[in-house]
Short mmCIF file of C-alpha atoms and ligand atoms in Angstrom, two decimals:
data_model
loop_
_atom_site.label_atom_id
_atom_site.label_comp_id
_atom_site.label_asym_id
_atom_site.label_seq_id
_atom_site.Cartn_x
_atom_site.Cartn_y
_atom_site.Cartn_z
CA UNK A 1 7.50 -14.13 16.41
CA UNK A 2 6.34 -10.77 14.78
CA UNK A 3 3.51 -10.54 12.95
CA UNK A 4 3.41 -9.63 9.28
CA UNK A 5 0.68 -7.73 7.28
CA UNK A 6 0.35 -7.41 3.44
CA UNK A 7 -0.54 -3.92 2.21
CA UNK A 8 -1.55 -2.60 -1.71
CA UNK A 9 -1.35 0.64 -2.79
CA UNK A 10 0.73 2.17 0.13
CA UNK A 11 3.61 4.60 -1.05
CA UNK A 12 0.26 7.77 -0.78
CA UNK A 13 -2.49 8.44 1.56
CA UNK A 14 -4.19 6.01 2.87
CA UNK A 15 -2.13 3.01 2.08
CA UNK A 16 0.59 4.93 4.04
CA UNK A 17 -1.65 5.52 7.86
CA UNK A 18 -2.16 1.74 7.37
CA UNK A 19 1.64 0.42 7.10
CA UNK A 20 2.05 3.16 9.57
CA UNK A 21 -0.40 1.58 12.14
CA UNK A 22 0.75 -1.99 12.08
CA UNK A 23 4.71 -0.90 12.56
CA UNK A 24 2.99 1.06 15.11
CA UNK A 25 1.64 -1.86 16.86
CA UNK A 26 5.10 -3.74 16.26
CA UNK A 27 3.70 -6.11 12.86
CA UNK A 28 6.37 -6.10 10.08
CA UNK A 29 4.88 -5.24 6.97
CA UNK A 30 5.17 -5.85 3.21
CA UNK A 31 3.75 -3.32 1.09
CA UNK A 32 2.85 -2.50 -2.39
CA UNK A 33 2.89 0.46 -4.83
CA UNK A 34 3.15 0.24 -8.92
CA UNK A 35 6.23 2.18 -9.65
CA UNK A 36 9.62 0.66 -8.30
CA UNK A 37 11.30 3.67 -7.52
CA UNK A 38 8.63 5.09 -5.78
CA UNK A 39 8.14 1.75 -3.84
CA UNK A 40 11.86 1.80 -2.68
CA UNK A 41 11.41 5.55 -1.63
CA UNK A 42 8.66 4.72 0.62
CA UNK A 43 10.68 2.06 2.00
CA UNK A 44 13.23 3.70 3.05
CA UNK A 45 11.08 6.44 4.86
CA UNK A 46 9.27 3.68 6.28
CA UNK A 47 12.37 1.84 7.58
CA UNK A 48 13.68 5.09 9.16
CA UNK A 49 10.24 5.75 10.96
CA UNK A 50 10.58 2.28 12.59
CA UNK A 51 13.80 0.91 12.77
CA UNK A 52 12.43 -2.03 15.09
CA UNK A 53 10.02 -4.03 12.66
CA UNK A 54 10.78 -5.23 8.82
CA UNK A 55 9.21 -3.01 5.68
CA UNK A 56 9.92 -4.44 2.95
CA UNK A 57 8.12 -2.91 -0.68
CA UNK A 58 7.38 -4.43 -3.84
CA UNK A 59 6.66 -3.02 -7.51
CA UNK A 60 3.14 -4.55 -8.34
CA UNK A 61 1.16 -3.28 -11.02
CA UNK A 62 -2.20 -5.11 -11.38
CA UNK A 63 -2.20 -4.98 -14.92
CA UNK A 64 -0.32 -5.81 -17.97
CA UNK A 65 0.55 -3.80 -21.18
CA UNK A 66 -2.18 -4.95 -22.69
CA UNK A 67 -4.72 -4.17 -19.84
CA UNK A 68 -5.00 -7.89 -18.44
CA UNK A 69 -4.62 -8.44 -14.73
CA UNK A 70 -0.95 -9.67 -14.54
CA UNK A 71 -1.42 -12.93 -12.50
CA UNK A 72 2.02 -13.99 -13.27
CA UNK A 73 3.15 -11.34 -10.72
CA UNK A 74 1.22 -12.29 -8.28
CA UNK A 75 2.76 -15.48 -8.37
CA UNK A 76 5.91 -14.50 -8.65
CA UNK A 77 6.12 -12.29 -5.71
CA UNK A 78 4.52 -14.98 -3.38
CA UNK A 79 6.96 -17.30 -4.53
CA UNK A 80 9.50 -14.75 -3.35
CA UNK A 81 7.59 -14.12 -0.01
CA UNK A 82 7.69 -18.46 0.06
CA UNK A 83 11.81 -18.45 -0.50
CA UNK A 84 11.85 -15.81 2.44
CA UNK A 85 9.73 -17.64 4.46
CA UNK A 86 7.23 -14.84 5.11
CA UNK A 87 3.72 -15.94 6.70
CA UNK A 88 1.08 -13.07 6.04
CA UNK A 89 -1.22 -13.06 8.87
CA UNK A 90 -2.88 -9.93 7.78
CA UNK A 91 -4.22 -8.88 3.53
CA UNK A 92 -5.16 -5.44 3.43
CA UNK A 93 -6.26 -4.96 -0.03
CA UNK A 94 -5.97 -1.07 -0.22
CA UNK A 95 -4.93 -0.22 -3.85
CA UNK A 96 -7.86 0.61 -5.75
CA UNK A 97 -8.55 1.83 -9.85
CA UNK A 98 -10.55 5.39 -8.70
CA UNK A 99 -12.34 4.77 -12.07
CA UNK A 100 -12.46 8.67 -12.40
CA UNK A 101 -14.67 10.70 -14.56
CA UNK A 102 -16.35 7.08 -16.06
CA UNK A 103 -19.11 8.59 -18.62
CA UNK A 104 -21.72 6.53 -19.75
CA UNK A 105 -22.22 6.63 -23.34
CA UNK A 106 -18.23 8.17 -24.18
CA UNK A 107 -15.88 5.53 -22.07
CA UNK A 108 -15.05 2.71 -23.77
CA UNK A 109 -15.74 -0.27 -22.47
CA UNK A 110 -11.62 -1.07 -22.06
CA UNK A 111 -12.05 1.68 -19.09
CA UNK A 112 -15.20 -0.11 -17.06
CA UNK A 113 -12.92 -3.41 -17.24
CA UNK A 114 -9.87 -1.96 -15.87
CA UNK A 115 -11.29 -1.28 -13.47
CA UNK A 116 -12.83 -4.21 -12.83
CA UNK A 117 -10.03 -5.78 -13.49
CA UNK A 118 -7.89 -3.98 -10.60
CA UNK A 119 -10.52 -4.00 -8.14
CA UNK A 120 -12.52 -6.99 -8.16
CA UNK A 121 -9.97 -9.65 -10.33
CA UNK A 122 -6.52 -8.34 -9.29
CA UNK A 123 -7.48 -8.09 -5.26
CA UNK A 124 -8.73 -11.89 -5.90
CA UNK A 125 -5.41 -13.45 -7.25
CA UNK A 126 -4.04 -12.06 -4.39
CA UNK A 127 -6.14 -12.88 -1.78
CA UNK A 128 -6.08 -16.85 -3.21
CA UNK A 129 -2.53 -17.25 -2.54
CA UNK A 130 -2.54 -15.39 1.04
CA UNK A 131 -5.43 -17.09 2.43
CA UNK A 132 -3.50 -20.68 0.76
CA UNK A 133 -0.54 -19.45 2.79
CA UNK A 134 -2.85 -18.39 6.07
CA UNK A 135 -4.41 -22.15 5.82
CA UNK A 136 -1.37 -23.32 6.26
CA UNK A 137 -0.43 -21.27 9.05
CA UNK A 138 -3.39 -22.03 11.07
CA UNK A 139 -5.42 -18.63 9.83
CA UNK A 140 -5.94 -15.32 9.17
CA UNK A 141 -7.13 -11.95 7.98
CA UNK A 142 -8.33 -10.53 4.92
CA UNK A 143 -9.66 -6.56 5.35
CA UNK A 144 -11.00 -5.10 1.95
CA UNK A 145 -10.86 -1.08 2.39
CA UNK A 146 -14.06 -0.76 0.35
CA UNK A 147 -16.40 1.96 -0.08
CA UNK A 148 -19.84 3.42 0.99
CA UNK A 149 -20.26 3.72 -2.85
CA UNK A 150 -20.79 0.16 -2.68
CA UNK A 151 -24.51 1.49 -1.91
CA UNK A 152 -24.82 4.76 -2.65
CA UNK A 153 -23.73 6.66 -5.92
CA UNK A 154 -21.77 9.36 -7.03
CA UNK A 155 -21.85 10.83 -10.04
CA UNK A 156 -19.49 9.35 -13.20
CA UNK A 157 -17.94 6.54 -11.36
CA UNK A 158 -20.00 3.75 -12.37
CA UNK A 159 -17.28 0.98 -12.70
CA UNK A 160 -15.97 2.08 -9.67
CA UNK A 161 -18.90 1.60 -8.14
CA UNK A 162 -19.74 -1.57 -9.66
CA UNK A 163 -15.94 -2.88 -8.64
CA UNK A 164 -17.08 -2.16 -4.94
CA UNK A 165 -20.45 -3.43 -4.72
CA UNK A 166 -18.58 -6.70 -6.42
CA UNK A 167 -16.00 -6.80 -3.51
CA UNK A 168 -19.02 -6.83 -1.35
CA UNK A 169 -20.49 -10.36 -2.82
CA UNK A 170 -16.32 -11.78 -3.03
CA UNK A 171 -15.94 -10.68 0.84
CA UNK A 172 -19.28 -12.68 1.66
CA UNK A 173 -18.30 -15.64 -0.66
CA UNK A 174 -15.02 -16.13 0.48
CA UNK A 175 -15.58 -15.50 4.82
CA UNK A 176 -18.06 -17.65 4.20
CA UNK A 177 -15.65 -20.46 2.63
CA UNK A 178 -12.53 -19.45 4.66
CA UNK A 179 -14.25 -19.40 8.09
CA UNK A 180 -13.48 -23.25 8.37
CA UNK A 181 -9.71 -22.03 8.11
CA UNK A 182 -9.60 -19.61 11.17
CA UNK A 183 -9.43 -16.72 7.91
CA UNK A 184 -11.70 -13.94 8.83
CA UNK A 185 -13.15 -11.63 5.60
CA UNK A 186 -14.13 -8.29 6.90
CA UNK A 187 -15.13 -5.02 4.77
CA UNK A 188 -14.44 -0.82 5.70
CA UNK A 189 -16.23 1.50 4.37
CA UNK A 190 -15.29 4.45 3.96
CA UNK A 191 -17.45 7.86 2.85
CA UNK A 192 -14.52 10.84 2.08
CA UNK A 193 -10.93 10.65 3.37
CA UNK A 194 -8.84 13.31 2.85
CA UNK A 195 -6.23 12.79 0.12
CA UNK A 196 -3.72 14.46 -1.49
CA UNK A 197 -6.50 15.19 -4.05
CA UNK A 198 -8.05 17.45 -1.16
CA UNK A 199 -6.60 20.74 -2.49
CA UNK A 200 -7.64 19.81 -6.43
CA UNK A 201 -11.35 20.85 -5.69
CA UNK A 202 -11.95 23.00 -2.47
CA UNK A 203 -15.26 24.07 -2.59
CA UNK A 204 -16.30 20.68 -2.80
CA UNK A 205 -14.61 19.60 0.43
CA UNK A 206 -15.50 22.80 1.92
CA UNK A 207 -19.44 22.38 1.41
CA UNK A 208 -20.40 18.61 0.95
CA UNK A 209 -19.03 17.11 4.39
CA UNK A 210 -20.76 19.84 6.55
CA UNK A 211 -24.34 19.50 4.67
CA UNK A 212 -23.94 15.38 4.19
CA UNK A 213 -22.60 13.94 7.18
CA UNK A 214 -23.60 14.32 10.80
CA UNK A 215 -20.33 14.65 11.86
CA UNK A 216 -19.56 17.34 9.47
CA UNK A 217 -16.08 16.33 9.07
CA UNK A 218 -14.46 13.44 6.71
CA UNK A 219 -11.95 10.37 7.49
CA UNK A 220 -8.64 10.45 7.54
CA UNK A 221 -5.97 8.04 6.97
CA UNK A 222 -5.42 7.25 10.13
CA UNK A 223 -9.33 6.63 11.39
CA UNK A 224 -9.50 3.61 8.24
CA UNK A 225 -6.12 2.58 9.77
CA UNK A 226 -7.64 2.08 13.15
CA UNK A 227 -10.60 -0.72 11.97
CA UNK A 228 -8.18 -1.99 9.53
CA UNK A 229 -5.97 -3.03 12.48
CA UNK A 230 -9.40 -3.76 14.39
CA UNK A 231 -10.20 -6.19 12.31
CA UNK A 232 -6.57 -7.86 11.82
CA UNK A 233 -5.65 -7.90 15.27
CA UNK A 234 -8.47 -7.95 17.98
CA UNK A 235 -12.11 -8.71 15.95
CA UNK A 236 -11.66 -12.54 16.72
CA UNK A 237 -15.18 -13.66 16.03
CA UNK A 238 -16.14 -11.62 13.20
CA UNK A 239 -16.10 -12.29 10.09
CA UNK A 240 -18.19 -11.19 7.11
CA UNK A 241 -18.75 -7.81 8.23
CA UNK A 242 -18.64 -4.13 6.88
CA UNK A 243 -17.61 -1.93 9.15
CA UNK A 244 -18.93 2.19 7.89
CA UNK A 245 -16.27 5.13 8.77
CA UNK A 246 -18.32 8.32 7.08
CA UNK A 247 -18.76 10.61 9.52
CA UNK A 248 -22.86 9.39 9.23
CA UNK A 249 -22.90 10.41 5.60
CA UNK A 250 -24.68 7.33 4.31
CA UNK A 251 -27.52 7.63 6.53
CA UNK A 252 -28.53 11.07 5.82
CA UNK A 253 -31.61 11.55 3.55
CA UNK A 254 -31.51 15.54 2.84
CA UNK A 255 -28.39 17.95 2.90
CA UNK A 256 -28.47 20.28 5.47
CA UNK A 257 -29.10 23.71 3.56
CA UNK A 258 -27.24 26.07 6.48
CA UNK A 259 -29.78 29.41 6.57
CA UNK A 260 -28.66 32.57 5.06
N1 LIG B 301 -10.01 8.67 -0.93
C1 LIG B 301 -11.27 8.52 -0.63
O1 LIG B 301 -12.01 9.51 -0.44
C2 LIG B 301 -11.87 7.14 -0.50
C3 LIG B 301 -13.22 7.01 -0.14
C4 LIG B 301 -13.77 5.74 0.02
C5 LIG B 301 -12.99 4.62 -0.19
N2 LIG B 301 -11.68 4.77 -0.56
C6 LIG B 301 -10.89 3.55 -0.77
O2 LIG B 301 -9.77 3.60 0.09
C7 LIG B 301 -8.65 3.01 -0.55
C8 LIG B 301 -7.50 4.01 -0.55
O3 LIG B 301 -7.94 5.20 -1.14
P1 LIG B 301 -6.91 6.38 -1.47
O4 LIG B 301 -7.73 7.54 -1.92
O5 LIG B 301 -5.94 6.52 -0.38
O6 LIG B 301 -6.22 5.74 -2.75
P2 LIG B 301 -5.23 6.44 -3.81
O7 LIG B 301 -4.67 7.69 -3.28
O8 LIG B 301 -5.99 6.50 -5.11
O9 LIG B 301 -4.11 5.34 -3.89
C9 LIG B 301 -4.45 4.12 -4.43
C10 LIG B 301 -3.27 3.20 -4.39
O10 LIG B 301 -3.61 2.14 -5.29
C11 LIG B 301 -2.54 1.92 -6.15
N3 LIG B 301 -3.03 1.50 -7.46
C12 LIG B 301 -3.84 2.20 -8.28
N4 LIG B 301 -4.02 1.54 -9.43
C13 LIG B 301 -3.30 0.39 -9.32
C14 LIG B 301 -3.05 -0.69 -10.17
N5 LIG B 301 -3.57 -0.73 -11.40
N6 LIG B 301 -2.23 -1.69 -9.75
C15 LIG B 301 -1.67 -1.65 -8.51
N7 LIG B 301 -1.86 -0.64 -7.65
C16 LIG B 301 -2.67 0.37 -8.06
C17 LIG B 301 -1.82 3.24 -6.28
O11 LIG B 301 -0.49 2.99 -6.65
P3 LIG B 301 0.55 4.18 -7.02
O12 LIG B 301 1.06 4.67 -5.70
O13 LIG B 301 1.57 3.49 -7.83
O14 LIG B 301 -0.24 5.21 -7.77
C18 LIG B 301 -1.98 3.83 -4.90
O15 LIG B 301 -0.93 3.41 -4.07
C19 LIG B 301 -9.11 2.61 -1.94
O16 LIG B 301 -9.48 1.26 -1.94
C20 LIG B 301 -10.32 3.47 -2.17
O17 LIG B 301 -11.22 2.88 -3.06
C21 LIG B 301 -11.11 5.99 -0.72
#
């Protein structure tokens, strides 16, 4: 029987290399996005790229109207996944609050938990009712696509931050409590990938990778893809673990200054 993994946050970028990977490698995959018709658009491109495994997309917004994380939906869609009986043997929990331009002293503090909120609560309703579903099924995998921010900082992004140094501690917590389950918890982190909001600041891209990372070049899509299937489909005793994919950058002390 074919395998199924469970993707947020996949209709753009990098969400889109990882449904693209496990068709790829013959998995059927259920994937999320927070608009519907967006959602069924990707579908569709998806189904027409591989004809020979099952995509199927659903609308999931984290939050309610009133900024909440909407649990009920959760629910509801594994309920749905439950009628169709669909076994998730692989939670990649891609979809992420970017938390961008987060200034302390002028955000309110409604911004830092909506973040929070998406990241850290959101990510943990789901993952409770796959792993429940991967007990029964004799196991599993649970790959966070975190961020090297988890350690080191960039400027105005605090929550963000804080929302990926806290799915640091929940991967720990919970491959530590899951292990007994055959689940296996594992972290990526990536430094840059290169996103559709590439062309919004050029210089930026232009300079930073080549004077902050040894490899002078950033991720793409496709290289968080790779561990994320690494870790669903071959990393059998590992569990716990944070795998880095920035080109070196968190290593480096000092930018290289090139000489005039
Ligand atoms: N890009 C980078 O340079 C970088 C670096 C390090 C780590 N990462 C991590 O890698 C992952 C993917 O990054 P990315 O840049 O490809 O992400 P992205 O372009 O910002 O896409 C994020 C996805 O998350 C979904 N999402 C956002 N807010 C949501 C919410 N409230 N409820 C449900 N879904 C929500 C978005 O849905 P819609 O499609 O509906 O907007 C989108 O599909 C993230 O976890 C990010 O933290 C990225």
């Amino acid at each position: 029987m074919k395998k199924t993994a469970f993707v947020t946050g996949a209709c753009i970028n990098t969400g889109v290399a990882i449904v693209k990977k496990f068709a790829l490698e013959g998995w059927n995959v259920i994937f999320t996005g927070r608009n519907a018709e967006k959602t069924a658009r990707a579908e569709s491109e998806y189904r027409a790229l591989f004809p020979n495994v099952e995509i199927t997309g659903y609308a999931l917004n984290s939050l309610t109207a009133d900024g909440t994380v909407d649990e009920q939906s959760v629910t509801d869609l594994f309920d749905e996944l439950d009628k169709k009986c669909v076994a998730i043997d692989c939670l990649v929990l891609n979809a992420a609050d970017q938390g961008l331009r987060m200034k302390v002293f002028e955000n309110p503090l409604s911004d830092f938990t909506r973040v929070i909120h998406t990241n850290v609560i959101w990510n943990y309703a789901l993952i409770e009712r796959a792993a429940l579903r991967m007990k029964k099924n004799g196991g599993g995998s649970i790959v966070f696509i975190n961020s090297n921010t988890a350690y080191r900082a960039i400027p105005d992004r605090i929550a963000y931050e804080a929302s990926k140094g806290a799915q640091l501690g929940m991967m720990r917590g919970l491959a530590l409590d899951l292990g007994k389950y055959n689940i296996r918890v594992n972290a990526i982190l990536p430094g840059m990938i290169k996103t559709d909001r590439w062309e919004k600041n050029p210089d930026f891209y232009e300079n930073v990778p080549s004077r902050f990372t040894p490899l002078q070049d950033v991720a793409v899509g496709e290289d968080v893809a790779d561990a994320a299937w690494y870790f669903a489909a071959n990393a059998r005793n590992t569990t716990g673990a944070e795998l880095v994919i920035d080109g070196g950058n968190s290593i480096q002390l000092y930018p290289v200054i090139p000489k005039e």
